């Protein structure tokens, strides 16, 4: 607001005028491409600016779905929060496609398109065990390491089992964050088959390795220990 002030010995007169600056809407933070699993969740951020503040809404191309801020679709799966972040819950195959964030104001408009890819579990390969332990024969009192490095989409869950029973860490047994099973102070009773299972919605992959523990003085045993993981070449 600007004020014009005039005065003389006879009196004073004041006039106010308001200046409104109009700015074209802009997309400050554009949404990024995304992938989601069936029944998963996807979200897209889209922050905008402009003067006056533009009207903002999301649209799913080809479906006729339009959502504005703080609004939810009739089935409750699509929601736009107060910060204009679009969230899609319980993702379905029909949610795949392009989503448009639009900002419309008196000085113009701006938009940003982003693609959502919905991954069907049936089209994804099962988890891959990229590094696994060979069969090993080790002396009493030493330690055994059995790696089980995995990868896959979605992220696989890994479980170690011995003779059909889940292995739980104890004072001699540990499982690292990269799923390497370690057994210290080996005993003859540790001789067995050990199985690493990597599973996800896309399938299951299993690797079984044998561990034999024997007295180091036994002349009939050919001992073999897996090379140190750090000395192996990258896959």
JSON list of C-alpha atoms in Angstrom, two decimals:
[
{"chain": "A", "resi": 1, "resn": "UNK", "atom": "CA", "xyz": [0.00, 0.00, 0.00]},
{"chain": "A", "resi": 2, "resn": "UNK", "atom": "CA", "xyz": [1.42, 3.36, -1.06]},
{"chain": "A", "resi": 3, "resn": "UNK", "atom": "CA", "xyz": [0.23, 6.59, 0.56]},
{"chain": "A", "resi": 4, "resn": "UNK", "atom": "CA", "xyz": [0.24, 10.06, -0.99]},
{"chain": "A", "resi": 5, "resn": "UNK", "atom": "CA", "xyz": [0.29, 12.72, 1.71]},
{"chain": "A", "resi": 6, "resn": "UNK", "atom": "CA", "xyz": [-0.29, 16.42, 0.97]},
{"chain": "A", "resi": 7, "resn": "UNK", "atom": "CA", "xyz": [-0.66, 19.29, 3.42]},
{"chain": "A", "resi": 8, "resn": "UNK", "atom": "CA", "xyz": [-0.57, 23.09, 3.64]},
{"chain": "A", "resi": 9, "resn": "UNK", "atom": "CA", "xyz": [-1.59, 25.63, 6.27]},
{"chain": "A", "resi": 10, "resn": "UNK", "atom": "CA", "xyz": [-5.21, 25.07, 5.38]},
{"chain": "A", "resi": 11, "resn": "UNK", "atom": "CA", "xyz": [-5.29, 21.31, 5.87]},
{"chain": "A", "resi": 12, "resn": "UNK", "atom": "CA", "xyz": [-4.12, 17.79, 5.03]},
{"chain": "A", "resi": 13, "resn": "UNK", "atom": "CA", "xyz": [-5.24, 15.27, 2.40]},
{"chain": "A", "resi": 14, "resn": "UNK", "atom": "CA", "xyz": [-4.20, 11.59, 2.18]},
{"chain": "A", "resi": 15, "resn": "UNK", "atom": "CA", "xyz": [-4.76, 9.05, -0.59]},
{"chain": "A", "resi": 16, "resn": "UNK", "atom": "CA", "xyz": [-3.87, 5.33, -0.50]},
{"chain": "A", "resi": 17, "resn": "UNK", "atom": "CA", "xyz": [-3.28, 3.06, -3.46]},
{"chain": "A", "resi": 18, "resn": "UNK", "atom": "CA", "xyz": [-2.58, -0.69, -3.44]},
{"chain": "A", "resi": 19, "resn": "UNK", "atom": "CA", "xyz": [-0.07, -2.25, -5.81]},
{"chain": "A", "resi": 20, "resn": "UNK", "atom": "CA", "xyz": [-0.59, -5.99, -6.47]},
{"chain": "A", "resi": 21, "resn": "UNK", "atom": "CA", "xyz": [2.39, -7.77, -8.06]},
{"chain": "A", "resi": 22, "resn": "UNK", "atom": "CA", "xyz": [1.27, -10.79, -10.07]},
{"chain": "A", "resi": 23, "resn": "UNK", "atom": "CA", "xyz": [3.77, -13.63, -10.62]},
{"chain": "A", "resi": 24, "resn": "UNK", "atom": "CA", "xyz": [3.35, -16.49, -13.05]},
{"chain": "A", "resi": 25, "resn": "UNK", "atom": "CA", "xyz": [2.93, -19.88, -11.31]},
{"chain": "A", "resi": 26, "resn": "UNK", "atom": "CA", "xyz": [6.07, -22.02, -11.22]},
{"chain": "A", "resi": 27, "resn": "UNK", "atom": "CA", "xyz": [6.84, -25.62, -10.22]},
{"chain": "A", "resi": 28, "resn": "UNK", "atom": "CA", "xyz": [9.58, -25.31, -7.59]},
{"chain": "A", "resi": 29, "resn": "UNK", "atom": "CA", "xyz": [9.93, -29.03, -6.82]},
{"chain": "A", "resi": 30, "resn": "UNK", "atom": "CA", "xyz": [8.97, -31.29, -9.70]},
{"chain": "A", "resi": 31, "resn": "UNK", "atom": "CA", "xyz": [7.81, -34.86, -9.00]},
{"chain": "A", "resi": 32, "resn": "UNK", "atom": "CA", "xyz": [10.19, -37.70, -9.85]},
{"chain": "A", "resi": 33, "resn": "UNK", "atom": "CA", "xyz": [9.56, -40.93, -11.76]},
{"chain": "A", "resi": 34, "resn": "UNK", "atom": "CA", "xyz": [8.59, -43.79, -9.49]},
{"chain": "A", "resi": 35, "resn": "UNK", "atom": "CA", "xyz": [8.11, -47.55, -9.39]},
{"chain": "A", "resi": 36, "resn": "UNK", "atom": "CA", "xyz": [5.74, -49.35, -7.05]},
{"chain": "A", "resi": 37, "resn": "UNK", "atom": "CA", "xyz": [4.80, -52.93, -6.36]},
{"chain": "A", "resi": 38, "resn": "UNK", "atom": "CA", "xyz": [1.25, -54.18, -6.52]},
{"chain": "A", "resi": 39, "resn": "UNK", "atom": "CA", "xyz": [-0.37, -53.37, -3.12]},
{"chain": "A", "resi": 40, "resn": "UNK", "atom": "CA", "xyz": [2.56, -51.03, -2.38]},
{"chain": "A", "resi": 41, "resn": "UNK", "atom": "CA", "xyz": [2.67, -47.24, -1.94]},
{"chain": "A", "resi": 42, "resn": "UNK", "atom": "CA", "xyz": [3.81, -44.46, -4.28]},
{"chain": "A", "resi": 43, "resn": "UNK", "atom": "CA", "xyz": [4.17, -40.75, -3.55]},
{"chain": "A", "resi": 44, "resn": "UNK", "atom": "CA", "xyz": [4.99, -37.65, -5.63]},
{"chain": "A", "resi": 45, "resn": "UNK", "atom": "CA", "xyz": [6.04, -34.24, -4.32]},
{"chain": "A", "resi": 46, "resn": "UNK", "atom": "CA", "xyz": [5.12, -31.10, -6.24]},
{"chain": "A", "resi": 47, "resn": "UNK", "atom": "CA", "xyz": [5.67, -27.70, -4.61]},
{"chain": "A", "resi": 48, "resn": "UNK", "atom": "CA", "xyz": [4.53, -24.57, -6.44]},
{"chain": "A", "resi": 49, "resn": "UNK", "atom": "CA", "xyz": [4.68, -20.81, -6.06]},
{"chain": "A", "resi": 50, "resn": "UNK", "atom": "CA", "xyz": [3.04, -17.77, -7.64]},
{"chain": "A", "resi": 51, "resn": "UNK", "atom": "CA", "xyz": [1.26, -14.53, -6.78]},
{"chain": "A", "resi": 52, "resn": "UNK", "atom": "CA", "xyz": [-1.52, -14.79, -5.97]},
{"chain": "A", "resi": 53, "resn": "UNK", "atom": "CA", "xyz": [-1.06, -18.43, -4.88]},
{"chain": "A", "resi": 54, "resn": "UNK", "atom": "CA", "xyz": [-2.28, -20.59, -7.77]},
{"chain": "A", "resi": 55, "resn": "UNK", "atom": "CA", "xyz": [-4.89, -23.29, -7.65]},
{"chain": "A", "resi": 56, "resn": "UNK", "atom": "CA", "xyz": [-3.09, -26.65, -7.59]},
{"chain": "A", "resi": 57, "resn": "UNK", "atom": "CA", "xyz": [-4.44, -30.05, -8.57]},
{"chain": "A", "resi": 58, "resn": "UNK", "atom": "CA", "xyz": [-3.31, -33.53, -9.68]},
{"chain": "A", "resi": 59, "resn": "UNK", "atom": "CA", "xyz": [-4.69, -35.48, -12.62]},
{"chain": "A", "resi": 60, "resn": "UNK", "atom": "CA", "xyz": [-4.17, -39.08, -13.76]},
{"chain": "A", "resi": 61, "resn": "UNK", "atom": "CA", "xyz": [-4.04, -38.99, -17.56]},
{"chain": "A", "resi": 62, "resn": "UNK", "atom": "CA", "xyz": [-6.61, -41.17, -19.24]},
{"chain": "A", "resi": 63, "resn": "UNK", "atom": "CA", "xyz": [-8.59, -41.99, -16.10]},
{"chain": "A", "resi": 64, "resn": "UNK", "atom": "CA", "xyz": [-10.41, -38.73, -15.48]},
{"chain": "A", "resi": 65, "resn": "UNK", "atom": "CA", "xyz": [-9.23, -38.66, -11.86]},
{"chain": "A", "resi": 66, "resn": "UNK", "atom": "CA", "xyz": [-8.59, -35.11, -10.58]},
{"chain": "A", "resi": 67, "resn": "UNK", "atom": "CA", "xyz": [-7.59, -34.40, -6.97]},
{"chain": "A", "resi": 68, "resn": "UNK", "atom": "CA", "xyz": [-6.98, -31.07, -5.24]},
{"chain": "A", "resi": 69, "resn": "UNK", "atom": "CA", "xyz": [-5.19, -30.31, -1.96]},
{"chain": "A", "resi": 70, "resn": "UNK", "atom": "CA", "xyz": [-6.58, -32.09, 1.13]},
{"chain": "A", "resi": 71, "resn": "UNK", "atom": "CA", "xyz": [-8.82, -34.24, -1.03]},
{"chain": "A", "resi": 72, "resn": "UNK", "atom": "CA", "xyz": [-9.16, -38.04, -1.26]},
{"chain": "A", "resi": 73, "resn": "UNK", "atom": "CA", "xyz": [-10.61, -40.16, -4.05]},
{"chain": "A", "resi": 74, "resn": "UNK", "atom": "CA", "xyz": [-13.85, -42.04, -3.42]},
{"chain": "A", "resi": 75, "resn": "UNK", "atom": "CA", "xyz": [-12.03, -45.34, -2.82]},
{"chain": "A", "resi": 76, "resn": "UNK", "atom": "CA", "xyz": [-9.66, -43.68, -0.32]},
{"chain": "A", "resi": 77, "resn": "UNK", "atom": "CA", "xyz": [-6.48, -44.83, -2.06]},
{"chain": "A", "resi": 78, "resn": "UNK", "atom": "CA", "xyz": [-5.32, -41.51, -3.61]},
{"chain": "A", "resi": 79, "resn": "UNK", "atom": "CA", "xyz": [-4.77, -38.49, -1.37]},
{"chain": "A", "resi": 80, "resn": "UNK", "atom": "CA", "xyz": [-3.20, -35.05, -1.74]},
{"chain": "A", "resi": 81, "resn": "UNK", "atom": "CA", "xyz": [-1.94, -33.49, 1.51]},
{"chain": "A", "resi": 82, "resn": "UNK", "atom": "CA", "xyz": [-1.59, -29.83, 2.48]},
{"chain": "A", "resi": 83, "resn": "UNK", "atom": "CA", "xyz": [1.88, -29.71, 0.89]},
{"chain": "A", "resi": 84, "resn": "UNK", "atom": "CA", "xyz": [0.51, -30.98, -2.45]},
{"chain": "A", "resi": 85, "resn": "UNK", "atom": "CA", "xyz": [2.16, -34.40, -2.12]},
{"chain": "A", "resi": 86, "resn": "UNK", "atom": "CA", "xyz": [0.17, -37.07, -3.95]},
{"chain": "A", "resi": 87, "resn": "UNK", "atom": "CA", "xyz": [0.13, -40.45, -2.21]},
{"chain": "A", "resi": 88, "resn": "UNK", "atom": "CA", "xyz": [-1.24, -43.63, -3.77]},
{"chain": "A", "resi": 89, "resn": "UNK", "atom": "CA", "xyz": [-1.91, -46.46, -1.34]},
{"chain": "A", "resi": 90, "resn": "UNK", "atom": "CA", "xyz": [-2.64, -50.10, -2.12]},
{"chain": "A", "resi": 91, "resn": "UNK", "atom": "CA", "xyz": [-1.29, -49.61, -5.67]},
{"chain": "A", "resi": 92, "resn": "UNK", "atom": "CA", "xyz": [-3.20, -51.38, -8.45]},
{"chain": "A", "resi": 93, "resn": "UNK", "atom": "CA", "xyz": [-2.16, -52.15, -12.03]},
{"chain": "A", "resi": 94, "resn": "UNK", "atom": "CA", "xyz": [-4.59, -49.50, -13.33]},
{"chain": "A", "resi": 95, "resn": "UNK", "atom": "CA", "xyz": [-2.67, -46.82, -11.38]},
{"chain": "A", "resi": 96, "resn": "UNK", "atom": "CA", "xyz": [0.19, -47.08, -13.87]},
{"chain": "A", "resi": 97, "resn": "UNK", "atom": "CA", "xyz": [0.58, -44.11, -16.19]},
{"chain": "A", "resi": 98, "resn": "UNK", "atom": "CA", "xyz": [1.29, -40.40, -16.19]},
{"chain": "A", "resi": 99, "resn": "UNK", "atom": "CA", "xyz": [0.30, -38.04, -13.39]},
{"chain": "A", "resi": 100, "resn": "UNK", "atom": "CA", "xyz": [0.18, -34.28, -13.96]},
{"chain": "A", "resi": 101, "resn": "UNK", "atom": "CA", "xyz": [0.73, -31.65, -11.28]},
{"chain": "A", "resi": 102, "resn": "UNK", "atom": "CA", "xyz": [-0.91, -28.42, -12.46]},
{"chain": "A", "resi": 103, "resn": "UNK", "atom": "CA", "xyz": [-0.76, -24.90, -11.00]},
{"chain": "A", "resi": 104, "resn": "UNK", "atom": "CA", "xyz": [-3.25, -22.39, -12.44]},
{"chain": "A", "resi": 105, "resn": "UNK", "atom": "CA", "xyz": [-3.30, -18.66, -11.57]},
{"chain": "A", "resi": 106, "resn": "UNK", "atom": "CA", "xyz": [-4.45, -15.32, -12.96]},
{"chain": "A", "resi": 107, "resn": "UNK", "atom": "CA", "xyz": [-1.04, -14.76, -14.57]},
{"chain": "A", "resi": 108, "resn": "UNK", "atom": "CA", "xyz": [-0.81, -18.15, -16.29]},
{"chain": "A", "resi": 109, "resn": "UNK", "atom": "CA", "xyz": [-0.21, -21.80, -15.50]},
{"chain": "A", "resi": 110, "resn": "UNK", "atom": "CA", "xyz": [2.53, -24.41, -15.06]},
{"chain": "A", "resi": 111, "resn": "UNK", "atom": "CA", "xyz": [2.54, -28.19, -15.06]},
{"chain": "A", "resi": 112, "resn": "UNK", "atom": "CA", "xyz": [4.81, -31.17, -14.56]},
{"chain": "A", "resi": 113, "resn": "UNK", "atom": "CA", "xyz": [4.25, -34.75, -15.77]},
{"chain": "A", "resi": 114, "resn": "UNK", "atom": "CA", "xyz": [5.61, -37.82, -14.02]},
{"chain": "A", "resi": 115, "resn": "UNK", "atom": "CA", "xyz": [5.30, -41.54, -14.75]},
{"chain": "A", "resi": 116, "resn": "UNK", "atom": "CA", "xyz": [4.38, -44.29, -12.32]},
{"chain": "A", "resi": 117, "resn": "UNK", "atom": "CA", "xyz": [5.42, -47.82, -13.24]},
{"chain": "A", "resi": 118, "resn": "UNK", "atom": "CA", "xyz": [3.53, -50.57, -11.46]},
{"chain": "A", "resi": 119, "resn": "UNK", "atom": "CA", "xyz": [5.61, -53.71, -11.15]},
{"chain": "A", "resi": 120, "resn": "UNK", "atom": "CA", "xyz": [3.82, -56.99, -11.48]},
{"chain": "A", "resi": 121, "resn": "UNK", "atom": "CA", "xyz": [5.44, -59.67, -9.33]},
{"chain": "A", "resi": 122, "resn": "UNK", "atom": "CA", "xyz": [4.85, -62.23, -12.08]},
{"chain": "A", "resi": 123, "resn": "UNK", "atom": "CA", "xyz": [7.14, -60.27, -14.42]},
{"chain": "A", "resi": 124, "resn": "UNK", "atom": "CA", "xyz": [10.02, -59.97, -11.95]},
{"chain": "A", "resi": 125, "resn": "UNK", "atom": "CA", "xyz": [12.80, -62.56, -11.63]},
{"chain": "A", "resi": 126, "resn": "UNK", "atom": "CA", "xyz": [13.25, -64.29, -8.26]},
{"chain": "A", "resi": 127, "resn": "UNK", "atom": "CA", "xyz": [15.97, -63.06, -5.87]},
{"chain": "A", "resi": 128, "resn": "UNK", "atom": "CA", "xyz": [19.58, -63.70, -6.85]},
{"chain": "A", "resi": 129, "resn": "UNK", "atom": "CA", "xyz": [22.15, -65.10, -4.40]},
{"chain": "A", "resi": 130, "resn": "UNK", "atom": "CA", "xyz": [25.23, -63.32, -5.73]},
{"chain": "A", "resi": 131, "resn": "UNK", "atom": "CA", "xyz": [27.74, -64.76, -3.25]},
{"chain": "A", "resi": 132, "resn": "UNK", "atom": "CA", "xyz": [27.30, -68.05, -1.39]},
{"chain": "A", "resi": 133, "resn": "UNK", "atom": "CA", "xyz": [29.46, -70.44, 0.61]},
{"chain": "A", "resi": 134, "resn": "UNK", "atom": "CA", "xyz": [30.94, -73.63, -0.86]},
{"chain": "A", "resi": 135, "resn": "UNK", "atom": "CA", "xyz": [31.10, -76.87, 1.10]},
{"chain": "A", "resi": 136, "resn": "UNK", "atom": "CA", "xyz": [33.76, -76.58, 3.81]},
{"chain": "A", "resi": 137, "resn": "UNK", "atom": "CA", "xyz": [35.71, -79.00, 6.00]},
{"chain": "A", "resi": 138, "resn": "UNK", "atom": "CA", "xyz": [37.24, -77.27, 9.01]},
{"chain": "A", "resi": 139, "resn": "UNK", "atom": "CA", "xyz": [39.25, -78.21, 12.12]},
{"chain": "A", "resi": 140, "resn": "UNK", "atom": "CA", "xyz": [37.84, -78.26, 15.62]},
{"chain": "A", "resi": 141, "resn": "UNK", "atom": "CA", "xyz": [38.02, -74.95, 17.50]},
{"chain": "A", "resi": 142, "resn": "UNK", "atom": "CA", "xyz": [38.26, -72.75, 14.40]},
{"chain": "A", "resi": 143, "resn": "UNK", "atom": "CA", "xyz": [35.49, -70.62, 12.93]},
{"chain": "A", "resi": 144, "resn": "UNK", "atom": "CA", "xyz": [33.29, -70.94, 9.84]},
{"chain": "A", "resi": 145, "resn": "UNK", "atom": "CA", "xyz": [31.95, -68.15, 7.68]},
{"chain": "A", "resi": 146, "resn": "UNK", "atom": "CA", "xyz": [29.13, -68.79, 5.23]},
{"chain": "A", "resi": 147, "resn": "UNK", "atom": "CA", "xyz": [28.15, -65.72, 3.17]},
{"chain": "A", "resi": 148, "resn": "UNK", "atom": "CA", "xyz": [24.78, -65.29, 1.50]},
{"chain": "A", "resi": 149, "resn": "UNK", "atom": "CA", "xyz": [24.72, -61.98, -0.35]},
{"chain": "A", "resi": 150, "resn": "UNK", "atom": "CA", "xyz": [21.46, -61.36, -2.20]},
{"chain": "A", "resi": 151, "resn": "UNK", "atom": "CA", "xyz": [19.86, -58.83, -4.49]},
{"chain": "A", "resi": 152, "resn": "UNK", "atom": "CA", "xyz": [16.50, -58.43, -6.14]},
{"chain": "A", "resi": 153, "resn": "UNK", "atom": "CA", "xyz": [13.39, -56.29, -6.59]},
{"chain": "A", "resi": 154, "resn": "UNK", "atom": "CA", "xyz": [11.61, -56.05, -4.25]},
{"chain": "A", "resi": 155, "resn": "UNK", "atom": "CA", "xyz": [14.28, -56.35, -1.54]},
{"chain": "A", "resi": 156, "resn": "UNK", "atom": "CA", "xyz": [14.50, -60.04, -0.56]},
{"chain": "A", "resi": 157, "resn": "UNK", "atom": "CA", "xyz": [14.11, -61.35, 2.97]},
{"chain": "A", "resi": 158, "resn": "UNK", "atom": "CA", "xyz": [16.93, -63.73, 4.00]},
{"chain": "A", "resi": 159, "resn": "UNK", "atom": "CA", "xyz": [16.73, -66.63, 6.42]},
{"chain": "A", "resi": 160, "resn": "UNK", "atom": "CA", "xyz": [19.32, -69.20, 7.51]},
{"chain": "A", "resi": 161, "resn": "UNK", "atom": "CA", "xyz": [18.21, -72.70, 8.46]},
{"chain": "A", "resi": 162, "resn": "UNK", "atom": "CA", "xyz": [19.89, -75.86, 9.71]},
{"chain": "A", "resi": 163, "resn": "UNK", "atom": "CA", "xyz": [18.21, -79.19, 9.07]},
{"chain": "A", "resi": 164, "resn": "UNK", "atom": "CA", "xyz": [14.89, -77.42, 8.52]},
{"chain": "A", "resi": 165, "resn": "UNK", "atom": "CA", "xyz": [15.09, -75.26, 11.66]},
{"chain": "A", "resi": 166, "resn": "UNK", "atom": "CA", "xyz": [15.62, -71.49, 11.71]},
{"chain": "A", "resi": 167, "resn": "UNK", "atom": "CA", "xyz": [19.05, -70.52, 13.05]},
{"chain": "A", "resi": 168, "resn": "UNK", "atom": "CA", "xyz": [18.96, -68.11, 15.96]},
{"chain": "A", "resi": 169, "resn": "UNK", "atom": "CA", "xyz": [22.09, -66.18, 17.06]},
{"chain": "A", "resi": 170, "resn": "UNK", "atom": "CA", "xyz": [23.74, -67.32, 20.28]},
{"chain": "A", "resi": 171, "resn": "UNK", "atom": "CA", "xyz": [27.15, -67.05, 21.97]},
{"chain": "A", "resi": 172, "resn": "UNK", "atom": "CA", "xyz": [28.86, -68.91, 19.09]},
{"chain": "A", "resi": 173, "resn": "UNK", "atom": "CA", "xyz": [26.55, -68.12, 16.19]},
{"chain": "A", "resi": 174, "resn": "UNK", "atom": "CA", "xyz": [25.96, -64.73, 14.54]},
{"chain": "A", "resi": 175, "resn": "UNK", "atom": "CA", "xyz": [24.43, -63.41, 11.33]},
{"chain": "A", "resi": 176, "resn": "UNK", "atom": "CA", "xyz": [25.77, -60.14, 9.89]},
{"chain": "A", "resi": 177, "resn": "UNK", "atom": "CA", "xyz": [23.80, -57.35, 8.23]},
{"chain": "A", "resi": 178, "resn": "UNK", "atom": "CA", "xyz": [24.90, -58.79, 4.86]},
{"chain": "A", "resi": 179, "resn": "UNK", "atom": "CA", "xyz": [23.57, -62.23, 5.90]},
{"chain": "A", "resi": 180, "resn": "UNK", "atom": "CA", "xyz": [26.92, -63.93, 6.51]},
{"chain": "A", "resi": 181, "resn": "UNK", "atom": "CA", "xyz": [26.52, -66.78, 8.99]},
{"chain": "A", "resi": 182, "resn": "UNK", "atom": "CA", "xyz": [29.49, -67.14, 11.36]},
{"chain": "A", "resi": 183, "resn": "UNK", "atom": "CA", "xyz": [30.09, -69.98, 13.82]},
{"chain": "A", "resi": 184, "resn": "UNK", "atom": "CA", "xyz": [33.03, -69.72, 16.23]},
{"chain": "A", "resi": 185, "resn": "UNK", "atom": "CA", "xyz": [34.79, -72.38, 18.34]},
{"chain": "A", "resi": 186, "resn": "UNK", "atom": "CA", "xyz": [33.62, -75.12, 15.98]},
{"chain": "A", "resi": 187, "resn": "UNK", "atom": "CA", "xyz": [32.53, -78.45, 17.41]},
{"chain": "A", "resi": 188, "resn": "UNK", "atom": "CA", "xyz": [31.97, -81.81, 15.72]},
{"chain": "A", "resi": 189, "resn": "UNK", "atom": "CA", "xyz": [28.26, -81.36, 16.45]},
{"chain": "A", "resi": 190, "resn": "UNK", "atom": "CA", "xyz": [28.24, -78.34, 14.08]},
{"chain": "A", "resi": 191, "resn": "UNK", "atom": "CA", "xyz": [28.63, -80.75, 11.14]},
{"chain": "A", "resi": 192, "resn": "UNK", "atom": "CA", "xyz": [25.44, -80.37, 9.11]},
{"chain": "A", "resi": 193, "resn": "UNK", "atom": "CA", "xyz": [23.75, -78.86, 6.07]},
{"chain": "A", "resi": 194, "resn": "UNK", "atom": "CA", "xyz": [23.07, -75.11, 6.24]},
{"chain": "A", "resi": 195, "resn": "UNK", "atom": "CA", "xyz": [20.51, -73.44, 3.97]},
{"chain": "A", "resi": 196, "resn": "UNK", "atom": "CA", "xyz": [20.17, -69.78, 3.01]},
{"chain": "A", "resi": 197, "resn": "UNK", "atom": "CA", "xyz": [16.76, -68.80, 1.62]},
{"chain": "A", "resi": 198, "resn": "UNK", "atom": "CA", "xyz": [16.15, -65.46, -0.15]},
{"chain": "A", "resi": 199, "resn": "UNK", "atom": "CA", "xyz": [12.47, -64.76, -0.73]},
{"chain": "A", "resi": 200, "resn": "UNK", "atom": "CA", "xyz": [10.23, -61.95, -1.94]},
{"chain": "A", "resi": 201, "resn": "UNK", "atom": "CA", "xyz": [6.92, -61.52, -3.73]},
{"chain": "A", "resi": 202, "resn": "UNK", "atom": "CA", "xyz": [8.72, -62.38, -6.97]},
{"chain": "A", "resi": 203, "resn": "UNK", "atom": "CA", "xyz": [9.85, -65.82, -5.81]},
{"chain": "A", "resi": 204, "resn": "UNK", "atom": "CA", "xyz": [12.37, -67.75, -3.75]},
{"chain": "A", "resi": 205, "resn": "UNK", "atom": "CA", "xyz": [15.99, -68.81, -4.18]},
{"chain": "A", "resi": 206, "resn": "UNK", "atom": "CA", "xyz": [17.73, -71.40, -1.98]},
{"chain": "A", "resi": 207, "resn": "UNK", "atom": "CA", "xyz": [21.39, -72.27, -1.46]},
{"chain": "A", "resi": 208, "resn": "UNK", "atom": "CA", "xyz": [22.53, -75.20, 0.68]},
{"chain": "A", "resi": 209, "resn": "UNK", "atom": "CA", "xyz": [26.07, -75.75, 1.84]},
{"chain": "A", "resi": 210, "resn": "UNK", "atom": "CA", "xyz": [27.68, -78.55, 3.87]},
{"chain": "A", "resi": 211, "resn": "UNK", "atom": "CA", "xyz": [29.93, -77.97, 6.88]},
{"chain": "A", "resi": 212, "resn": "UNK", "atom": "CA", "xyz": [32.10, -80.79, 8.22]},
{"chain": "A", "resi": 213, "resn": "UNK", "atom": "CA", "xyz": [34.05, -80.33, 11.45]},
{"chain": "A", "resi": 214, "resn": "UNK", "atom": "CA", "xyz": [36.85, -82.80, 12.30]},
{"chain": "A", "resi": 215, "resn": "UNK", "atom": "CA", "xyz": [39.92, -83.17, 14.49]},
{"chain": "A", "resi": 216, "resn": "UNK", "atom": "CA", "xyz": [42.92, -81.41, 12.92]},
{"chain": "A", "resi": 217, "resn": "UNK", "atom": "CA", "xyz": [45.06, -84.49, 13.51]},
{"chain": "A", "resi": 218, "resn": "UNK", "atom": "CA", "xyz": [42.85, -86.75, 11.41]},
{"chain": "A", "resi": 219, "resn": "UNK", "atom": "CA", "xyz": [45.08, -87.82, 8.45]},
{"chain": "A", "resi": 220, "resn": "UNK", "atom": "CA", "xyz": [42.08, -88.94, 6.39]},
{"chain": "A", "resi": 221, "resn": "UNK", "atom": "CA", "xyz": [40.47, -85.50, 6.19]},
{"chain": "A", "resi": 222, "resn": "UNK", "atom": "CA", "xyz": [41.20, -82.95, 3.46]},
{"chain": "A", "resi": 223, "resn": "UNK", "atom": "CA", "xyz": [40.43, -79.64, 5.11]},
{"chain": "A", "resi": 224, "resn": "UNK", "atom": "CA", "xyz": [39.03, -76.80, 3.01]},
{"chain": "A", "resi": 225, "resn": "UNK", "atom": "CA", "xyz": [38.11, -73.29, 4.12]},
{"chain": "A", "resi": 226, "resn": "UNK", "atom": "CA", "xyz": [36.39, -70.73, 1.93]},
{"chain": "A", "resi": 227, "resn": "UNK", "atom": "CA", "xyz": [38.78, -67.89, 0.92]},
{"chain": "A", "resi": 228, "resn": "UNK", "atom": "CA", "xyz": [38.39, -64.63, 2.79]},
{"chain": "A", "resi": 229, "resn": "UNK", "atom": "CA", "xyz": [35.49, -62.68, 1.27]},
{"chain": "A", "resi": 230, "resn": "UNK", "atom": "CA", "xyz": [37.62, -59.52, 1.02]},
{"chain": "A", "resi": 231, "resn": "UNK", "atom": "CA", "xyz": [40.08, -61.30, -1.27]},
{"chain": "A", "resi": 232, "resn": "UNK", "atom": "CA", "xyz": [37.44, -62.32, -3.79]},
{"chain": "A", "resi": 233, "resn": "UNK", "atom": "CA", "xyz": [36.95, -60.28, -7.00]},
{"chain": "A", "resi": 234, "resn": "UNK", "atom": "CA", "xyz": [33.83, -58.17, -7.39]},
{"chain": "A", "resi": 235, "resn": "UNK", "atom": "CA", "xyz": [30.98, -59.96, -9.16]}
]
